[in-house]
PDB file of C-alpha atoms in Angstrom:
ATOM      1  CA  MET M 127     139.069  11.214 -54.448  1.00  0.00           C
ATOM      2  CA  ALA M 128     141.414  13.684 -52.781  1.00  0.00           C
ATOM      3  CA  THR M 129     144.606  13.635 -50.745  1.00  0.00           C
ATOM      4  CA  PHE M 130     144.267  15.402 -47.397  1.00  0.00           C
ATOM      5  CA  ALA M 131     147.486  16.736 -45.854  1.00  0.00           C
ATOM      6  CA  LEU M 132     146.757  17.211 -42.141  1.00  0.00           C
ATOM      7  CA  ILE M 133     148.950  19.634 -40.165  1.00  0.00           C
ATOM      8  CA  HIS M 134     148.806  19.513 -36.382  1.00  0.00           C
ATOM      9  CA  GLY M 135     149.058  22.411 -33.957  1.00  0.00           C
ATOM     10  CA  GLY M 136     151.693  23.452 -31.431  1.00  0.00           C
ATOM     11  CA  GLY M 137     152.946  20.642 -29.221  1.00  0.00           C
ATOM     12  CA  GLY M 138     150.927  18.139 -31.232  1.00  0.00           C
ATOM     13  CA  SER M 139     151.666  15.205 -33.512  1.00  0.00           C
ATOM     14  CA  ALA M 140     150.224  13.269 -36.420  1.00  0.00           C
ATOM     15  CA  TRP M 141     148.327  11.190 -33.834  1.00  0.00           C
ATOM     16  CA  ASP M 142     145.998  14.141 -33.251  1.00  0.00           C
ATOM     17  CA  TRP M 143     144.398  13.352 -36.613  1.00  0.00           C
ATOM     18  CA  HIS M 144     144.017   9.580 -36.338  1.00  0.00           C
ATOM     19  CA  LEU M 145     140.223   9.554 -36.006  1.00  0.00           C
ATOM     20  CA  LEU M 146     139.699  12.002 -38.854  1.00  0.00           C
ATOM     21  CA  ALA M 147     142.237  10.129 -40.976  1.00  0.00           C
ATOM     22  CA  ALA M 148     140.293   6.900 -40.489  1.00  0.00           C
ATOM     23  CA  GLU M 149     137.067   8.678 -41.453  1.00  0.00           C
ATOM     24  CA  LEU M 150     138.587  10.089 -44.632  1.00  0.00           C
ATOM     25  CA  ARG M 151     140.273   6.842 -45.653  1.00  0.00           C
ATOM     26  CA  GLY M 152     136.990   5.030 -45.079  1.00  0.00           C
ATOM     27  CA  ARG M 153     135.447   7.353 -47.659  1.00  0.00           C
ATOM     28  CA  GLY M 154     138.126   6.534 -50.200  1.00  0.00           C
ATOM     29  CA  HIS M 155     140.512   9.463 -49.718  1.00  0.00           C
ATOM     30  CA  ASP M 156     144.260   9.403 -49.219  1.00  0.00           C
ATOM     31  CA  VAL M 157     145.637  10.994 -46.041  1.00  0.00           C
ATOM     32  CA  VAL M 158     149.083  12.349 -45.185  1.00  0.00           C
ATOM     33  CA  ALA M 159     149.770  13.353 -41.572  1.00  0.00           C
ATOM     34  CA  VAL M 160     153.299  13.916 -40.300  1.00  0.00           C
ATOM     35  CA  ASP M 161     154.994  14.832 -37.056  1.00  0.00           C
ATOM     36  CA  LEU M 162     156.347  18.327 -37.656  1.00  0.00           C
ATOM     37  CA  PRO M 163     159.949  18.671 -36.403  1.00  0.00           C
ATOM     38  CA  ILE M 164     158.857  20.957 -33.591  1.00  0.00           C
ATOM     39  CA  GLU M 165     161.385  19.580 -31.090  1.00  0.00           C
ATOM     40  CA  ASP M 166     164.335  20.257 -33.397  1.00  0.00           C
ATOM     41  CA  GLU M 167     166.119  23.394 -32.196  1.00  0.00           C
ATOM     42  CA  SER M 168     167.513  23.976 -35.701  1.00  0.00           C
ATOM     43  CA  ALA M 169     164.181  23.643 -37.550  1.00  0.00           C
ATOM     44  CA  GLY M 170     162.254  26.698 -38.694  1.00  0.00           C
ATOM     45  CA  LEU M 171     158.944  27.281 -40.414  1.00  0.00           C
ATOM     46  CA  LEU M 172     160.253  26.362 -43.851  1.00  0.00           C
ATOM     47  CA  ASP M 173     161.592  23.091 -42.459  1.00  0.00           C
ATOM     48  CA  TYR M 174     158.125  22.310 -41.116  1.00  0.00           C
ATOM     49  CA  ALA M 175     156.628  22.983 -44.538  1.00  0.00           C
ATOM     50  CA  ASP M 176     159.317  20.861 -46.195  1.00  0.00           C
ATOM     51  CA  ALA M 177     158.434  17.916 -43.941  1.00  0.00           C
ATOM     52  CA  VAL M 178     154.827  18.041 -45.137  1.00  0.00           C
ATOM     53  CA  ALA M 179     155.744  18.623 -48.786  1.00  0.00           C
ATOM     54  CA  GLU M 180     158.143  15.670 -48.754  1.00  0.00           C
ATOM     55  CA  ALA M 181     155.459  13.419 -47.275  1.00  0.00           C
ATOM     56  CA  VAL M 182     152.948  14.554 -49.904  1.00  0.00           C
ATOM     57  CA  GLY M 183     155.391  13.774 -52.700  1.00  0.00           C
ATOM     58  CA  ASP M 184     153.779  13.767 -56.129  1.00  0.00           C
ATOM     59  CA  ARG M 185     150.231  13.231 -54.913  1.00  0.00           C
ATOM     60  CA  ARG M 186     147.650  15.458 -56.568  1.00  0.00           C
ATOM     61  CA  ASP M 187     144.121  16.707 -55.792  1.00  0.00           C
ATOM     62  CA  LEU M 188     145.588  17.994 -52.542  1.00  0.00           C
ATOM     63  CA  VAL M 189     143.613  19.572 -49.708  1.00  0.00           C
ATOM     64  CA  VAL M 190     145.780  21.065 -46.961  1.00  0.00           C
ATOM     65  CA  VAL M 191     144.133  21.152 -43.527  1.00  0.00           C
ATOM     66  CA  ALA M 192     145.881  23.078 -40.747  1.00  0.00           C
ATOM     67  CA  HIS M 193     144.834  23.239 -37.099  1.00  0.00           C
ATOM     68  CA  SER M 194     145.630  25.918 -34.505  1.00  0.00           C
ATOM     69  CA  TRP M 195     149.355  26.815 -34.609  1.00  0.00           C
ATOM     70  CA  GLY M 196     149.558  24.802 -37.830  1.00  0.00           C
ATOM     71  CA  GLY M 197     148.008  27.816 -39.529  1.00  0.00           C
ATOM     72  CA  PHE M 198     151.545  29.187 -39.792  1.00  0.00           C
ATOM     73  CA  VAL M 199     152.572  26.095 -41.773  1.00  0.00           C
ATOM     74  CA  GLY M 200     149.596  25.335 -44.019  1.00  0.00           C
ATOM     75  CA  PRO M 201     150.040  28.297 -46.382  1.00  0.00           C
ATOM     76  CA  LEU M 202     153.766  27.544 -46.680  1.00  0.00           C
ATOM     77  CA  VAL M 203     152.918  24.036 -47.846  1.00  0.00           C
ATOM     78  CA  CYS M 204     150.508  25.487 -50.413  1.00  0.00           C
ATOM     79  CA  ALA M 205     153.324  27.675 -51.719  1.00  0.00           C
ATOM     80  CA  ARG M 206     155.478  24.570 -52.219  1.00  0.00           C
ATOM     81  CA  VAL M 207     153.150  21.961 -53.711  1.00  0.00           C
ATOM     82  CA  PRO M 208     150.054  22.282 -55.947  1.00  0.00           C
ATOM     83  CA  ALA M 209     146.986  22.423 -53.688  1.00  0.00           C
ATOM     84  CA  GLU M 210     143.325  22.611 -54.596  1.00  0.00           C
ATOM     85  CA  LEU M 211     142.220  24.004 -51.244  1.00  0.00           C
ATOM     86  CA  LEU M 212     143.497  25.205 -47.870  1.00  0.00           C
ATOM     87  CA  VAL M 213     141.256  24.687 -44.845  1.00  0.00           C
ATOM     88  CA  LEU M 214     142.166  26.368 -41.558  1.00  0.00           C
ATOM     89  CA  VAL M 215     140.508  24.749 -38.523  1.00  0.00           C
ATOM     90  CA  SER M 216     140.442  27.033 -35.479  1.00  0.00           C
ATOM     91  CA  ALA M 217     143.836  28.172 -36.705  1.00  0.00           C
ATOM     92  CA  MET M 218     146.194  31.094 -36.380  1.00  0.00           C
ATOM     93  CA  ILE M 219     146.348  33.235 -39.510  1.00  0.00           C
ATOM     94  CA  PRO M 220     149.804  34.698 -40.143  1.00  0.00           C
ATOM     95  CA  ALA M 221     150.670  38.009 -41.771  1.00  0.00           C
ATOM     96  CA  PRO M 222     153.742  38.501 -43.979  1.00  0.00           C
ATOM     97  CA  GLY M 223     156.856  38.990 -41.884  1.00  0.00           C
ATOM     98  CA  GLU M 224     155.080  38.275 -38.597  1.00  0.00           C
ATOM     99  CA  PRO M 225     156.838  35.976 -36.124  1.00  0.00           C
ATOM    100  CA  PRO M 226     154.389  33.556 -34.505  1.00  0.00           C
ATOM    101  CA  SER M 227     155.390  34.932 -31.101  1.00  0.00           C
ATOM    102  CA  ASP M 228     154.021  38.351 -32.127  1.00  0.00           C
ATOM    103  CA  TRP M 229     150.678  37.036 -33.365  1.00  0.00           C
ATOM    104  CA  TRP M 230     149.039  37.147 -29.951  1.00  0.00           C
ATOM    105  CA  ALA M 231     149.627  40.848 -29.329  1.00  0.00           C
ATOM    106  CA  ASN M 232     149.098  41.816 -32.963  1.00  0.00           C
ATOM    107  CA  THR M 233     145.641  40.234 -33.057  1.00  0.00           C
ATOM    108  CA  GLY M 234     144.563  41.454 -29.618  1.00  0.00           C
ATOM    109  CA  PHE M 235     144.334  37.952 -28.179  1.00  0.00           C
ATOM    110  CA  GLU M 236     143.359  37.978 -24.507  1.00  0.00           C
ATOM    111  CA  GLY M 237     145.429  35.656 -22.332  1.00  0.00           C
ATOM    112  CA  LYS M 238     143.802  32.545 -20.913  1.00  0.00           C
ATOM    113  CA  ASP M 239     144.240  30.569 -17.712  1.00  0.00           C
ATOM    114  CA  MET M 240     146.315  27.596 -18.904  1.00  0.00           C
ATOM    115  CA  SER M 241     146.116  25.638 -15.644  1.00  0.00           C
ATOM    116  CA  ASP M 242     143.435  23.234 -16.953  1.00  0.00           C
ATOM    117  CA  PRO M 243     144.264  22.282 -20.552  1.00  0.00           C
ATOM    118  CA  VAL M 244     141.349  19.858 -20.765  1.00  0.00           C
ATOM    119  CA  ALA M 245     138.833  22.591 -19.983  1.00  0.00           C
ATOM    120  CA  LEU M 246     140.530  25.024 -22.353  1.00  0.00           C
ATOM    121  CA  PHE M 247     141.243  22.796 -25.349  1.00  0.00           C
ATOM    122  CA  LEU M 248     139.556  19.410 -24.916  1.00  0.00           C
ATOM    123  CA  HIS M 249     136.359  19.846 -22.922  1.00  0.00           C
ATOM    124  CA  ASP M 250     134.236  17.927 -25.448  1.00  0.00           C
ATOM    125  CA  VAL M 251     136.835  15.252 -26.264  1.00  0.00           C
ATOM    126  CA  PRO M 252     136.259  11.838 -24.613  1.00  0.00           C
ATOM    127  CA  ARG M 253     138.296  11.754 -21.433  1.00  0.00           C
ATOM    128  CA  GLU M 254     140.540   8.845 -22.434  1.00  0.00           C
ATOM    129  CA  LEU M 255     141.374  10.525 -25.740  1.00  0.00           C
ATOM    130  CA  ALA M 256     142.074  13.826 -24.017  1.00  0.00           C
ATOM    131  CA  GLU M 257     144.429  12.167 -21.546  1.00  0.00           C
ATOM    132  CA  GLU M 258     146.224  10.306 -24.333  1.00  0.00           C
ATOM    133  CA  LEU M 259     146.640  13.516 -26.306  1.00  0.00           C
ATOM    134  CA  LEU M 260     148.152  15.289 -23.309  1.00  0.00           C
ATOM    135  CA  SER M 261     150.502  12.361 -22.702  1.00  0.00           C
ATOM    136  CA  LYS M 262     151.797  12.746 -26.266  1.00  0.00           C
ATOM    137  CA  SER M 263     152.396  16.508 -26.012  1.00  0.00           C
ATOM    138  CA  ARG M 264     155.828  17.548 -27.303  1.00  0.00           C
ATOM    139  CA  ASP M 265     158.032  20.504 -26.474  1.00  0.00           C
ATOM    140  CA  HIS M 266     158.154  23.183 -29.149  1.00  0.00           C
ATOM    141  CA  ALA M 267     161.591  24.631 -29.875  1.00  0.00           C
ATOM    142  CA  ASP M 268     161.975  28.388 -30.045  1.00  0.00           C
ATOM    143  CA  LYS M 269     163.269  29.003 -33.568  1.00  0.00           C
ATOM    144  CA  ALA M 270     159.963  28.697 -35.408  1.00  0.00           C
ATOM    145  CA  PHE M 271     158.276  31.011 -32.896  1.00  0.00           C
ATOM    146  CA  ALA M 272     160.813  33.786 -33.330  1.00  0.00           C
ATOM    147  CA  GLU M 273     161.456  33.909 -37.075  1.00  0.00           C
ATOM    148  CA  PRO M 274     159.298  36.052 -39.413  1.00  0.00           C
ATOM    149  CA  TRP M 275     156.661  34.289 -41.476  1.00  0.00           C
ATOM    150  CA  PRO M 276     158.466  34.067 -44.817  1.00  0.00           C
ATOM    151  CA  LEU M 277     155.780  34.652 -47.467  1.00  0.00           C
ATOM    152  CA  ASP M 278     155.216  38.098 -48.962  1.00  0.00           C
ATOM    153  CA  ALA M 279     151.522  37.384 -49.493  1.00  0.00           C
ATOM    154  CA  TRP M 280     148.928  34.678 -48.991  1.00  0.00           C
ATOM    155  CA  PRO M 281     149.340  31.858 -51.537  1.00  0.00           C
ATOM    156  CA  GLU M 282     146.969  31.815 -54.482  1.00  0.00           C
ATOM    157  CA  VAL M 283     144.868  28.914 -53.269  1.00  0.00           C
ATOM    158  CA  PRO M 284     141.182  28.923 -52.285  1.00  0.00           C
ATOM    159  CA  THR M 285     141.011  29.197 -48.514  1.00  0.00           C
ATOM    160  CA  ARG M 286     138.245  28.316 -46.059  1.00  0.00           C
ATOM    161  CA  PHE M 287     138.223  28.908 -42.321  1.00  0.00           C
ATOM    162  CA  LEU M 288     136.263  26.695 -39.928  1.00  0.00           C
ATOM    163  CA  LEU M 289     135.867  28.067 -36.422  1.00  0.00           C
ATOM    164  CA  CYS M 290     134.530  26.157 -33.446  1.00  0.00           C
ATOM    165  CA  ARG M 291     131.511  27.770 -31.780  1.00  0.00           C
ATOM    166  CA  ASP M 292     132.306  26.416 -28.300  1.00  0.00           C
ATOM    167  CA  ASP M 293     136.086  26.986 -28.312  1.00  0.00           C
ATOM    168  CA  PRO M 294     137.147  28.616 -25.008  1.00  0.00           C
ATOM    169  CA  PHE M 295     140.660  29.282 -26.354  1.00  0.00           C
ATOM    170  CA  PHE M 296     140.121  30.838 -29.785  1.00  0.00           C
ATOM    171  CA  THR M 297     136.683  32.174 -28.994  1.00  0.00           C
ATOM    172  CA  PRO M 298     134.222  32.673 -31.870  1.00  0.00           C
ATOM    173  CA  GLY M 299     133.911  36.448 -31.528  1.00  0.00           C
ATOM    174  CA  PHE M 300     137.661  36.913 -31.501  1.00  0.00           C
ATOM    175  CA  MET M 301     138.284  34.571 -34.426  1.00  0.00           C
ATOM    176  CA  ARG M 302     135.536  36.074 -36.594  1.00  0.00           C
ATOM    177  CA  GLY M 303     137.372  39.383 -36.362  1.00  0.00           C
ATOM    178  CA  VAL M 304     140.781  37.865 -37.115  1.00  0.00           C
ATOM    179  CA  VAL M 305     139.422  35.984 -40.138  1.00  0.00           C
ATOM    180  CA  ARG M 306     137.726  39.111 -41.462  1.00  0.00           C
ATOM    181  CA  ASP M 307     140.773  41.303 -40.954  1.00  0.00           C
ATOM    182  CA  ARG M 308     143.404  38.887 -42.228  1.00  0.00           C
ATOM    183  CA  LEU M 309     141.628  36.875 -44.919  1.00  0.00           C
ATOM    184  CA  GLY M 310     138.709  39.111 -45.851  1.00  0.00           C
ATOM    185  CA  ILE M 311     136.250  36.211 -45.675  1.00  0.00           C
ATOM    186  CA  THR M 312     133.449  35.040 -43.411  1.00  0.00           C
ATOM    187  CA  PRO M 313     134.401  31.903 -41.500  1.00  0.00           C
ATOM    188  CA  ASP M 314     132.301  28.781 -41.484  1.00  0.00           C
ATOM    189  CA  GLU M 315     131.323  27.360 -38.111  1.00  0.00           C
ATOM    190  CA  ILE M 316     131.055  23.987 -36.437  1.00  0.00           C
ATOM    191  CA  ASP M 317     129.809  23.070 -32.966  1.00  0.00           C
ATOM    192  CA  GLY M 318     132.294  22.048 -30.322  1.00  0.00           C
ATOM    193  CA  GLY M 319     135.635  23.012 -28.863  1.00  0.00           C
ATOM    194  CA  HIS M 320     139.191  23.487 -30.070  1.00  0.00           C
ATOM    195  CA  ALA M 321     139.844  19.924 -31.265  1.00  0.00           C
ATOM    196  CA  PRO M 322     137.039  18.793 -33.589  1.00  0.00           C
ATOM    197  CA  MET M 323     139.294  16.154 -35.160  1.00  0.00           C
ATOM    198  CA  LEU M 324     139.012  14.237 -31.871  1.00  0.00           C
ATOM    199  CA  ALA M 325     135.581  15.343 -30.664  1.00  0.00           C
ATOM    200  CA  ARG M 326     133.689  15.304 -33.991  1.00  0.00           C
ATOM    201  CA  PRO M 327     135.747  13.480 -36.615  1.00  0.00           C
ATOM    202  CA  GLY M 328     132.743  12.398 -38.668  1.00  0.00           C
ATOM    203  CA  GLU M 329     131.248  15.875 -38.751  1.00  0.00           C
ATOM    204  CA  LEU M 330     134.624  17.388 -39.618  1.00  0.00           C
ATOM    205  CA  ALA M 331     135.054  14.877 -42.439  1.00  0.00           C
ATOM    206  CA  ASP M 332     131.597  15.861 -43.722  1.00  0.00           C
ATOM    207  CA  ARG M 333     132.670  19.503 -43.795  1.00  0.00           C
ATOM    208  CA  LEU M 334     135.903  18.746 -45.620  1.00  0.00           C
ATOM    209  CA  GLU M 335     134.124  16.665 -48.225  1.00  0.00           C
ATOM    210  CA  GLY M 336     131.570  19.438 -48.588  1.00  0.00           C
ATOM    211  CA  TYR M 337     134.329  21.960 -49.293  1.00  0.00           C
ATOM    212  CA  LEU M 338     135.866  19.600 -51.809  1.00  0.00           C
ATOM    213  CA  ALA M 339     132.576  19.219 -53.641  1.00  0.00           C
ATOM    214  CA  GLY M 340     131.815  22.936 -53.432  1.00  0.00           C
ATOM    215  CA  ARG M 341     128.629  22.215 -51.545  1.00  0.00           C
ATOM    216  CA  SER M 342     129.357  24.259 -48.385  1.00  0.00           C
TER     217      SER M 342
END
């Protein structure tokens, strides 16, 4: 069995993963999900990675799973602790020296109407879950947005990317190009919107176990 370290996206929390965590634990895996210190004005990207690494401790057979903005943190964790696999789920892919705030222009991301976050991020999440997620949203301090991504190169860990076919925010066509250009791989795909951990936790757990077994 594996240990899954689950890294939430911008404004999120460990709660975002609670359905997936239950699925994985029910299959015999260990799960580590932490609240990144995103509200701490003094915390930067390395502090975020440290929070995950400290929670992982000496666990082994580690699979790091990063969602959305958490893509800036997942590789940093893999550079700190031994990991068997890194899985990016509808995630941002950083380049060496790139501040997260520059990612949008550097990748050619087209701005979106943010007035309806449910439609943009949570359209296939059950309404009560979507409302609870929004009620738990946290402010994200500026430091980690502005500082350069600190690695010189991608960590030497097998990496998979899972994009969401019905994601109105990180649309499939856009993300296929980013994954090709930045990782040099073809992404895998899953149905649904930006938050499969809440909309499709069982299917996402199937995918993660498939990666672990080398089946898909």
